[in-house]
XYZ file of C-alpha atoms in Angstrom:
708
model
C 0.288 0.010 0.024
C 1.503 3.241 -0.956
C 0.130 4.949 1.921
C 2.303 2.942 4.086
C 5.562 3.762 2.752
C 7.717 6.373 4.084
C 7.780 9.463 2.485
C 11.727 10.073 1.073
C 12.868 13.339 0.205
C 16.703 14.537 -0.580
C 18.109 17.500 0.914
C 20.455 19.881 -0.910
C 22.131 23.145 -0.803
C 20.208 26.349 -2.610
C 23.411 26.956 -4.550
C 24.454 23.294 -5.901
C 22.639 23.950 -9.042
C 25.042 26.367 -10.242
C 27.036 23.366 -11.895
C 24.670 21.296 -12.671
C 23.082 22.989 -15.791
C 23.962 20.037 -17.999
C 21.805 17.692 -16.279
C 18.650 19.040 -16.620
C 17.458 19.856 -20.226
C 15.485 23.153 -19.497
C 16.480 26.282 -20.533
C 17.114 29.213 -17.790
C 13.745 30.523 -18.326
C 12.067 27.349 -17.285
C 13.991 26.934 -14.285
C 13.240 30.656 -12.888
C 9.658 29.661 -13.991
C 9.917 26.323 -11.844
C 11.883 28.353 -8.964
C 8.777 31.233 -8.801
C 6.499 28.617 -9.015
C 7.907 26.757 -5.672
C 8.372 30.331 -4.316
C 4.659 31.061 -4.361
C 3.614 27.691 -3.116
C 5.771 28.311 0.006
C 4.591 31.786 0.329
C 0.875 30.386 -0.166
C 1.456 27.797 2.464
C 3.324 29.876 4.952
C 0.315 32.482 4.516
C -2.548 30.240 5.051
C -0.488 28.806 8.208
C -0.037 31.996 9.559
C -3.688 33.076 9.272
C -4.427 29.664 11.383
C -2.051 30.404 13.957
C -3.531 33.783 14.118
C -6.996 32.613 14.598
C -6.407 29.908 17.292
C -3.882 32.446 19.193
C -7.124 34.833 19.287
C -9.543 32.259 19.803
C -7.240 30.919 22.906
C -6.831 34.307 24.197
C -10.460 35.268 24.342
C -11.143 32.072 25.739
C -8.558 32.521 28.516
C -9.606 36.137 28.851
C -13.069 35.186 29.556
C -11.821 32.660 31.958
C -9.349 34.523 33.864
C -12.312 37.596 34.303
C -14.944 35.494 35.381
C -12.395 33.805 37.864
C -11.174 37.271 39.050
C -14.380 38.927 39.139
C -13.782 42.445 37.700
C -10.662 44.235 35.905
C -9.419 45.631 39.275
C -8.077 41.855 40.329
C -5.414 41.746 38.168
C -2.963 39.125 39.077
C 0.122 40.108 41.589
C 3.621 39.653 40.294
C 4.844 38.805 43.543
C 1.951 36.605 44.446
C 2.370 32.861 45.170
C 0.313 31.938 42.138
C 2.491 33.794 39.539
C 5.562 32.912 41.483
C 4.580 29.058 40.782
C 3.678 29.844 37.483
C 6.927 31.337 36.631
C 8.767 28.307 38.172
C 6.752 26.374 35.710
C 7.734 28.115 32.794
C 10.995 28.670 33.062
C 11.206 24.948 33.551
C 9.164 24.392 30.441
C 11.230 26.699 28.474
C 14.445 24.986 29.637
C 12.708 21.760 28.052
C 11.562 23.172 25.186
C 15.024 24.488 24.320
C 16.378 20.801 24.782
C 13.488 19.107 22.495
C 14.019 21.614 19.749
C 17.185 19.877 18.289
C 15.365 16.520 17.700
C 14.200 18.091 14.728
C 17.494 17.998 13.288
C 17.800 13.934 13.347
C 14.666 13.521 11.340
C 17.228 13.373 8.174
C 18.609 9.596 7.587
C 20.862 8.382 5.047
C 20.206 5.090 3.257
C 23.782 3.901 2.479
C 22.045 0.783 0.295
C 20.705 3.131 -2.021
C 22.752 6.136 -1.578
C 19.704 8.714 -0.676
C 18.058 10.594 2.126
C 14.547 10.048 3.757
C 12.774 11.250 6.692
C 11.948 9.455 9.800
C 8.481 9.485 10.071
C 8.264 8.544 13.811
C 10.660 10.979 14.720
C 8.660 13.834 12.628
C 5.532 13.030 14.601
C 7.572 12.730 18.140
C 9.419 15.903 17.696
C 6.210 17.940 16.219
C 4.129 16.376 19.564
C 6.649 17.365 21.918
C 7.287 20.655 20.633
C 3.697 21.551 20.461
C 3.180 20.605 23.922
C 5.687 23.239 25.090
C 4.301 25.738 23.014
C 0.827 25.474 25.234
C 2.930 26.774 28.098
C 4.092 29.741 25.980
C 0.427 30.422 25.213
C -0.783 30.374 28.655
C 1.812 32.463 29.646
C 1.311 35.136 26.742
C -2.052 35.339 28.008
C -1.214 35.575 31.699
C 1.254 38.153 30.770
C -2.064 40.415 29.934
C -3.799 39.650 33.262
C -0.284 40.681 35.374
C 0.282 44.168 37.023
C 3.319 45.877 37.684
C 5.049 48.004 40.296
C 5.479 51.518 38.900
C 8.947 52.236 38.464
C 8.071 56.032 39.966
C 6.398 54.518 43.223
C 9.184 52.873 44.578
C 10.795 55.363 46.358
C 9.084 54.422 49.419
C 7.836 50.793 50.248
C 6.813 48.458 47.881
C 5.324 50.672 45.464
C 2.134 50.802 43.667
C 0.633 48.109 41.530
C -0.469 49.031 38.298
C -3.720 47.137 37.525
C -5.089 49.381 34.569
C -5.392 46.756 31.375
C -4.364 49.051 28.902
C -1.256 50.219 30.696
C -0.318 46.538 31.386
C -1.128 45.658 27.987
C 1.005 48.871 26.471
C 3.716 47.354 28.885
C 3.924 44.231 27.491
C 3.426 44.741 23.740
C 6.687 47.048 24.420
C 9.163 44.583 25.727
C 8.794 40.853 25.366
C 5.548 40.613 23.423
C 7.447 39.918 20.012
C 10.114 37.313 21.216
C 7.199 35.313 22.811
C 5.361 35.537 19.427
C 8.338 34.378 17.758
C 9.221 31.677 20.090
C 5.631 30.440 19.736
C 4.922 30.151 16.316
C 4.770 26.683 15.245
C 7.353 27.072 12.302
C 9.019 23.447 12.731
C 5.698 21.559 12.723
C 4.531 23.357 9.417
C 7.924 22.815 7.785
C 7.856 19.167 8.813
C 3.756 18.301 8.487
C 3.146 20.506 5.778
C 5.682 22.029 3.432
C 8.086 18.929 3.032
C 5.237 16.576 2.328
C 4.462 18.887 -0.487
C 7.876 19.174 -2.444
C 8.495 16.362 -4.605
C 11.257 15.717 -6.852
C 13.985 18.316 -7.327
C 12.029 21.129 -5.525
C 13.060 19.139 -2.273
C 16.259 20.846 -2.679
C 15.009 23.582 -0.505
C 13.920 21.629 2.392
C 17.357 20.822 3.931
C 18.113 24.933 4.538
C 14.305 25.562 5.301
C 14.259 22.973 8.306
C 17.945 24.283 9.567
C 17.443 27.926 9.098
C 13.565 27.727 10.455
C 14.756 25.869 13.825
C 17.789 27.532 14.412
C 15.577 31.231 14.024
C 13.134 30.044 16.806
C 16.105 29.035 18.875
C 17.051 32.273 19.430
C 14.372 33.954 20.963
C 13.532 30.730 22.979
C 17.255 31.158 24.581
C 16.481 34.892 25.138
C 13.522 34.516 26.855
C 14.622 32.009 29.381
C 17.667 34.484 31.198
C 14.984 37.353 31.598
C 12.428 34.855 33.203
C 15.113 33.187 35.454
C 16.160 36.613 36.818
C 12.776 37.350 37.622
C 12.178 34.185 39.401
C 15.242 34.513 41.556
C 14.318 38.244 42.261
C 10.863 37.038 43.309
C 11.285 33.825 45.107
C 14.942 33.882 45.680
C 15.495 30.189 44.408
C 17.629 28.435 41.965
C 20.822 29.733 41.845
C 20.604 31.755 45.479
C 22.683 28.799 46.690
C 26.151 27.884 45.647
C 25.547 23.959 44.742
C 22.343 25.315 42.816
C 24.438 27.432 40.611
C 26.792 24.954 39.867
C 23.953 22.333 39.073
C 22.449 24.707 37.021
C 25.663 25.728 34.907
C 26.369 21.985 34.544
C 23.256 21.465 33.245
C 24.121 24.274 30.641
C 27.014 22.621 29.710
C 25.107 19.241 28.987
C 22.108 21.178 27.298
C 25.054 22.716 24.699
C 26.837 19.357 24.416
C 23.335 18.174 23.120
C 22.650 20.894 20.756
C 26.268 20.562 19.673
C 25.680 17.146 18.953
C 22.646 17.579 17.139
C 24.128 20.216 14.747
C 27.128 17.890 14.217
C 24.537 15.023 12.910
C 22.872 17.366 10.789
C 26.000 18.959 9.378
C 27.261 15.299 8.919
C 24.752 14.457 6.475
C 24.737 18.106 4.603
C 28.306 17.279 3.868
C 27.596 14.084 2.390
C 24.990 15.649 0.144
C 26.979 17.931 -0.797
C 29.660 15.568 -1.662
C 26.945 13.383 -4.022
C 25.464 16.761 -5.712
C 29.138 17.529 -6.502
C 29.313 13.934 -7.774
C 26.159 14.317 -10.038
C 27.255 17.451 -11.334
C 30.623 15.876 -12.382
C 28.486 13.168 -14.400
C 26.077 13.130 -16.908
C 24.325 10.292 -16.026
C 23.600 11.371 -12.762
C 20.690 13.498 -11.832
C 19.987 15.583 -8.350
C 16.496 13.933 -8.374
C 17.850 10.925 -7.984
C 19.495 11.505 -4.891
C 16.007 11.702 -2.873
C 14.656 8.114 -1.910
C 11.299 7.745 -3.126
C 9.249 5.311 -5.319
C 11.214 6.195 -8.859
C 14.490 5.927 -7.354
C 16.955 4.715 -9.224
C 20.664 4.876 -6.948
C 24.158 5.556 -8.570
C 25.945 3.760 -5.528
C 28.939 2.896 -7.354
C 29.866 6.605 -8.776
C 28.865 7.826 -5.145
C 30.851 5.535 -3.339
C 34.023 6.521 -5.628
C 33.424 9.843 -5.126
C 32.399 10.321 -1.657
C 34.560 7.684 0.055
C 33.481 6.775 3.642
C 35.121 3.503 4.502
C 38.409 4.773 2.855
C 38.903 8.490 3.466
C 40.400 10.212 0.400
C 41.085 14.167 1.165
C 41.999 14.827 -2.453
C 38.721 13.311 -3.717
C 36.669 14.989 -0.790
C 37.464 16.000 2.795
C 35.041 15.588 5.008
C 36.885 16.999 7.806
C 35.364 16.876 11.685
C 31.975 14.657 9.747
C 33.773 11.932 8.822
C 33.533 10.140 12.065
C 29.566 10.253 11.971
C 29.563 8.976 8.407
C 31.908 6.264 9.221
C 30.349 5.145 12.593
C 27.135 4.463 10.363
C 25.010 6.789 13.082
C 23.737 8.941 10.291
C 22.329 5.830 8.896
C 20.585 4.456 11.840
C 16.878 4.452 12.875
C 17.735 3.916 16.626
C 17.217 7.267 18.014
C 18.650 6.533 21.348
C 21.709 5.108 20.006
C 22.574 8.045 17.423
C 21.237 10.515 20.233
C 23.702 9.429 22.603
C 26.459 8.992 20.258
C 26.255 12.718 19.208
C 25.655 13.946 22.791
C 29.037 12.149 23.792
C 30.736 13.690 20.614
C 29.489 16.916 21.697
C 30.438 16.613 25.353
C 33.829 15.349 24.583
C 35.035 18.337 22.114
C 33.265 20.951 24.180
C 35.366 19.753 27.090
C 38.308 19.701 25.316
C 37.759 22.960 23.800
C 37.774 21.614 19.989
C 41.251 20.742 20.658
C 41.000 17.422 18.801
C 39.230 18.727 15.809
C 40.670 17.969 12.640
C 38.973 20.389 9.921
C 39.055 20.365 6.175
C 39.752 23.778 4.325
C 35.480 24.069 4.198
C 35.030 27.703 5.926
C 31.713 26.877 7.445
C 33.104 23.754 8.946
C 35.677 25.834 10.371
C 33.729 28.295 11.540
C 31.839 25.613 13.590
C 34.631 24.112 15.130
C 35.889 27.746 16.321
C 32.346 28.200 17.892
C 32.881 24.816 19.789
C 35.830 26.126 21.091
C 34.949 29.257 22.267
C 31.347 27.935 23.678
C 33.346 25.255 25.473
C 36.021 27.780 26.852
C 32.872 30.017 28.275
C 30.763 27.227 29.609
C 33.676 25.466 31.147
C 34.999 28.857 32.765
C 31.229 29.158 34.181
C 31.100 25.654 35.617
C 34.495 25.774 37.186
C 33.675 29.102 38.686
C 30.562 28.156 40.258
C 31.941 24.487 41.501
C 34.662 26.676 43.470
C 32.089 28.859 44.950
C 30.425 26.176 45.823
C 33.460 24.324 47.315
C 34.783 27.653 48.778
C 31.216 28.251 50.281
C 31.110 24.414 52.025
C 34.767 24.514 53.304
C 34.998 28.236 54.784
C 33.559 27.089 58.024
C 36.248 24.382 58.140
C 38.705 26.924 57.494
C 37.589 29.200 59.754
C 37.676 26.019 62.670
C 41.414 25.245 61.489
C 42.332 28.924 62.464
C 40.643 28.994 65.723
C 41.977 25.543 66.879
C 45.496 26.642 65.711
C 45.119 29.899 67.719
C 43.863 27.792 70.600
C 46.847 25.423 70.421
C 49.577 28.402 70.445
C 47.589 30.209 73.069
C 47.830 27.091 75.482
C 51.623 26.430 74.569
C 52.083 30.286 75.312
C 50.357 29.485 78.813
C 51.781 26.080 79.373
C 48.274 24.649 80.362
C 48.562 21.119 81.466
C 47.673 18.323 79.294
C 44.234 17.545 80.480
C 42.968 20.918 80.519
C 44.306 21.157 76.603
C 42.311 17.990 75.962
C 39.221 19.538 77.759
C 39.372 22.954 75.438
C 39.927 20.777 72.171
C 36.704 18.186 73.126
C 34.910 21.482 73.651
C 35.792 22.999 70.255
C 35.183 19.736 68.455
C 31.602 19.472 70.112
C 30.710 22.787 69.382
C 31.434 22.541 65.633
C 29.576 19.216 65.693
C 26.527 20.689 66.775
C 26.516 24.428 65.234
C 29.005 23.884 62.052
C 30.564 26.993 63.057
C 27.325 29.215 62.673
C 26.658 31.799 65.796
C 23.324 30.550 66.333
C 22.451 33.235 69.124
C 23.378 36.221 67.124
C 21.791 35.004 64.150
C 18.553 34.778 65.827
C 19.107 37.962 67.553
C 19.011 39.707 64.473
C 16.005 38.688 63.467
C 12.109 40.578 63.757
C 10.692 39.778 67.177
C 7.687 37.707 65.748
C 9.602 35.766 63.581
C 12.310 35.462 66.751
C 9.505 34.122 69.006
C 8.325 31.660 66.436
C 11.790 30.152 66.023
C 12.133 30.129 69.728
C 9.251 28.194 70.001
C 10.042 26.074 67.842
C 13.545 25.028 69.429
C 12.462 25.568 73.063
C 8.655 24.873 73.545
C 8.880 21.127 73.270
C 11.594 20.935 75.561
C 9.935 23.307 78.200
C 6.715 21.303 77.823
C 8.574 18.219 78.897
C 9.495 19.914 82.631
C 6.786 19.102 84.396
C 6.477 22.381 86.223
C 6.133 24.444 83.228
C 3.369 22.085 81.503
C 0.710 24.260 83.205
C 1.825 27.849 81.669
C -0.083 29.895 79.561
C 0.927 30.440 75.824
C 2.566 33.868 76.966
C 4.568 33.004 79.912
C 6.240 30.208 77.794
C 6.655 32.800 74.939
C 8.534 34.874 77.434
C 10.619 31.937 78.797
C 11.281 30.781 75.176
C 12.778 33.947 74.414
C 14.958 34.469 76.844
C 16.494 30.977 76.671
C 19.842 30.602 74.880
C 21.367 27.309 73.959
C 24.806 26.146 76.070
C 26.820 23.206 75.364
C 28.958 21.042 78.061
C 31.626 18.472 77.466
C 31.819 15.404 79.182
C 33.214 15.204 82.897
C 32.631 19.192 83.294
C 31.420 20.968 86.145
C 28.308 22.636 85.713
C 28.008 24.271 88.942
C 29.667 23.282 92.197
C 28.112 23.106 95.815
C 28.550 26.869 97.767
C 29.166 28.377 94.485
C 26.983 31.234 93.412
C 23.920 30.014 91.294
C 23.824 32.331 88.385
C 21.587 30.199 85.730
C 18.873 27.762 85.513
C 19.486 24.765 82.961
C 16.786 23.068 81.174
C 18.332 19.545 79.705
C 17.775 18.798 76.052
C 20.123 16.168 75.701
C 22.549 14.455 77.773
C 23.258 12.987 81.324
C 24.480 14.727 84.509
C 25.416 13.725 88.318
C 23.936 16.041 90.840
C 25.369 15.249 94.423
C 24.648 17.232 97.819
C 26.833 16.701 100.938
C 24.854 19.646 102.450
C 27.857 21.949 102.939
C 30.341 18.985 103.294
C 29.316 17.643 106.732
C 30.697 14.117 107.496
C 28.352 11.441 107.262
C 26.206 12.911 104.511
C 25.895 12.269 100.740
C 23.173 12.075 98.418
C 23.528 11.497 94.354
C 20.968 11.389 91.743
C 21.277 11.593 87.879
C 19.500 14.097 85.410
C 18.412 13.344 82.024
C 16.809 15.104 79.319
C 13.790 17.028 80.293
C 14.995 17.840 83.794
C 16.263 21.065 85.044
C 18.716 22.147 87.681
C 19.560 25.633 89.375
C 16.334 25.634 91.060
C 17.429 27.929 93.678
C 17.572 30.741 91.377
C 13.793 30.335 90.450
C 12.843 30.490 94.447
C 15.401 33.758 94.555
C 13.655 35.189 91.605
C 9.971 34.226 92.913
C 10.600 35.950 96.284
C 9.121 39.760 96.379
C 12.027 40.793 98.889
C 14.655 39.175 96.855
C 18.212 40.314 97.607
C 20.970 41.460 94.856
C 22.880 38.321 96.255
C 22.751 35.251 94.285
C 21.552 32.174 96.259
C 24.184 29.524 96.762
C 24.049 26.233 95.360
C 23.297 23.369 97.354
C 24.488 20.860 94.966
C 27.442 19.605 92.780
C 26.051 19.064 89.086
C 28.817 17.311 86.479
C 28.117 16.154 82.880
C 28.620 12.759 82.462
C 28.118 12.986 78.888
C 28.165 15.805 76.235
C 25.495 17.566 77.477
C 23.210 20.182 75.322
C 20.810 22.423 76.864
C 18.967 25.766 77.206
C 20.023 28.425 80.108
C 18.053 30.911 81.467
C 20.029 33.537 83.391
C 19.315 35.498 86.560
C 18.428 38.778 85.210
C 15.907 37.095 82.881
C 14.217 34.793 85.287
C 13.752 37.765 87.522
C 12.578 39.866 84.782
C 9.694 36.987 84.060
C 8.909 36.587 87.375
C 8.294 40.230 88.078
C 6.091 40.621 84.781
C 3.962 37.798 85.176
C 2.955 37.201 88.490
C 1.218 33.643 87.651
C 4.611 32.012 88.688
C 3.233 32.637 91.747
C 0.419 30.542 92.177
C 0.036 28.107 94.862
C 0.009 24.828 92.234
C 2.980 25.961 90.379
C 4.788 25.768 93.730
C 3.422 22.550 94.619
C 4.815 21.164 91.381
C 8.123 22.984 91.806
C 8.764 21.411 95.327
C 7.742 18.098 93.919
C 10.229 18.206 90.892
C 13.160 20.299 92.410
C 16.029 18.382 93.641
C 16.861 20.187 96.884
C 13.249 19.895 98.122
C 13.438 16.172 97.207
C 16.500 15.687 99.468
C 14.895 17.938 102.233
C 11.993 15.877 101.892
C 14.076 12.389 102.391
C 15.996 13.721 105.043
C 12.863 14.706 106.962
C 11.275 11.151 106.309
C 14.255 9.728 107.523
C 14.378 11.450 110.669
C 10.731 11.316 111.440
C 11.101 7.150 111.072
C 14.481 7.342 113.594
C 12.078 9.075 115.870
C 9.346 6.401 115.585
C 11.795 3.819 115.645
C 13.228 5.437 119.075
C 9.830 6.438 120.475
C 8.701 2.746 119.890
C 11.615 1.104 121.771
C 10.947 3.380 124.504
C 7.336 2.299 124.764
C 8.465 -1.596 125.082
C 10.952 -1.179 127.230
C 8.144 0.854 129.472
C 5.990 -1.942 129.043
C 8.432 -4.220 130.292
C 9.129 -2.545 133.474
C 5.457 -2.190 134.210
C 4.950 -5.914 133.671
C 7.927 -6.232 136.090
C 6.539 -3.918 138.810
C 3.316 -6.006 138.775
C 4.940 -9.360 139.127
C 6.710 -7.511 141.956
C 3.664 -6.162 143.186
C 1.803 -9.211 143.031
C 4.592 -11.306 144.947
C 5.287 -9.157 147.760
C 2.789 -11.038 150.027
C 4.767 -14.392 150.154
C 8.170 -15.354 149.424
C 9.377 -14.992 146.195
C 8.992 -18.264 144.109
C 12.468 -19.271 142.631
C 10.809 -18.478 138.991
C 10.160 -15.342 139.806
C 13.442 -14.527 141.156
C 14.707 -15.831 137.794
C 12.794 -13.391 135.718
C 13.636 -10.665 137.736
C 17.330 -11.089 137.450
C 16.722 -11.645 133.775
C 14.998 -8.409 133.350
C 17.331 -6.560 135.386
C 20.275 -7.679 133.343
C 18.602 -6.676 129.883
C 17.505 -3.498 131.094
C 20.880 -2.645 132.559
C 22.378 -3.700 128.904
C 19.561 -1.662 126.817
C 20.350 1.244 129.321
C 23.916 1.120 128.582
C 23.542 0.441 124.884
C 20.769 3.268 124.601
C 23.169 5.952 126.209
C 26.115 5.289 124.033
C 24.000 5.275 120.821
C 22.200 8.694 121.921
C 25.177 9.892 122.471
C 26.558 9.023 118.681
C 23.254 10.000 117.456
C 23.641 13.502 119.092
C 26.278 14.052 116.561
C 24.573 12.435 113.368
C 21.038 13.568 113.484
C 22.137 17.402 113.063
C 23.860 17.036 109.925
C 21.343 14.573 108.349
C 18.444 17.130 109.110
C 18.817 19.368 105.979
C 17.493 23.038 106.570
C 14.492 23.498 104.914
C 14.633 24.982 101.268
C 13.860 28.656 101.620
C 10.294 29.422 100.368
C 8.793 32.960 99.311
C 6.425 34.599 101.466
C 3.860 36.387 99.288
C 1.818 37.814 102.266
C 3.328 40.925 101.575
C 2.164 41.157 97.996
C -1.072 39.741 99.274
C -1.792 42.770 101.179
């Protein structure tokens, strides 16, 4: 069936007919008449296509304008250029533009050489695929054009103070867009490659197909320029409004690497098309030198009769001969057979690798012929490779510097610390503690001054960040569970992060308490000896969610507080690396004075229950009460025994005492005497021990004066 056969067309240069007058039996007038007919037909086709495109654009514009008008409600509701919708759309459109720039070179892979018949034909499957993909990207251009007529702008004269005034007048918006990027957008969206591939080329037959090669090449290249020109301002606009893409160094490096790969893809596609063009030029020259060969026979069609022997000898590929015809840098494509393959992935990746290889080597390995345009193409490869490689290396260097600058600062600080420790002759154990602290601080903060960074932010933003960092930690502290949100915000705003290394002492017993710690991570040991008195020792462990330095809270809650800081009753030592938040004395006093809800009775009871100081005092108080109970119970038992003995003696006073009574009395007397001696010595020893065991009751604020 004829309709299933592929359409074969032979490409040829416009100027190739100058040396082929003898191949055509027509005179000059007939040839010029034929050229005029071709030009008229092309003009009619392009005019018809432009009218159709114009009608489609007008219909789409009117439909989308109506939809936008209905959705927005009135003319006053124009789109804000800095609104979330347009920011998302600009990102999508930039991505679609980059994809469109990557898809346009696919049209260059449509021509294929039939080596068996020595003719050219078109890959029908590639035609449809490239046209469909190009049409999909054109839809985004159409939507962008419509949205530009509905997007307001900030008047330059109103940017003196503040954000500026948003212009929402439809006529001003249209006038501004028509005078800026409207022409570029229209040139970029015209479906010229689809029209040439699907409409123009199928209508050209025989010798008239000589024009299709240059037509395809120049149409795609003509539209490639406005598409490239549109990407850069859009990229700058997206970066300015939303601050993405290359605001970070790694994104800039990735973007330039993508440009490098895209340039390799484009150069590979041009190399493929130019290789076919050079072989086509060789065929035309060979036919021009032979009276039996006709140019029309170089195109694969139903009436094709090849001249394989003539073309193989005049255009040698397997055994290249520069004296016959020098293919230059295109010989590799012809010899590898990539221009003959219908397997698109195979020829795509081969051409991409050729472009990447020569772009990276700046075209140093290219052996060109004396053909001028081939030399220009090689020069362009060298310049493009130099520019893109410089951008790529520059951004990579910026990225590496941004990641290593903190490390370099840490090395400088560590070197300065080592020199200072050597100058001061610090012992090795102190040096090791300093090194551990610096290393742990780097691991936790990566060299970022977190406190200074948060302090420079606005108050509401600083409050939200502090809530994110500290609120969950404060809520794990039982005494803060029932506080209201305003009080928790005040506490969070004044917390600052602190780090402690292993075996470091946070506070020692007897030292002034200047901060209250809320532990976020790590394990601590808290010990008290009741002022160093002999015979008393109490220890406990603190973990994430606990706190220490509660003496400071009692001091801050006291309405009659003094300027002297409270004395620590415990020694707190870090058993591992500890990360916590600290609340200093002045900040805690400010919070307590501003928010009297801290003085509630329920909060005071909760504080007593979870305070280590109150827990220790309660344990000592219970122990002392238990000892009093045991001593009282012993005294009562002795008193009962004594009463029982006296009763027995009273009953036996009227008669002579029996032998059993005498023995019982003697045993009781001995036991009582022994117990009396033991109790006397124990009381003497306990008199020295009970006083240190009984801790002094922790100070409790008196709010009676406040209540009055």
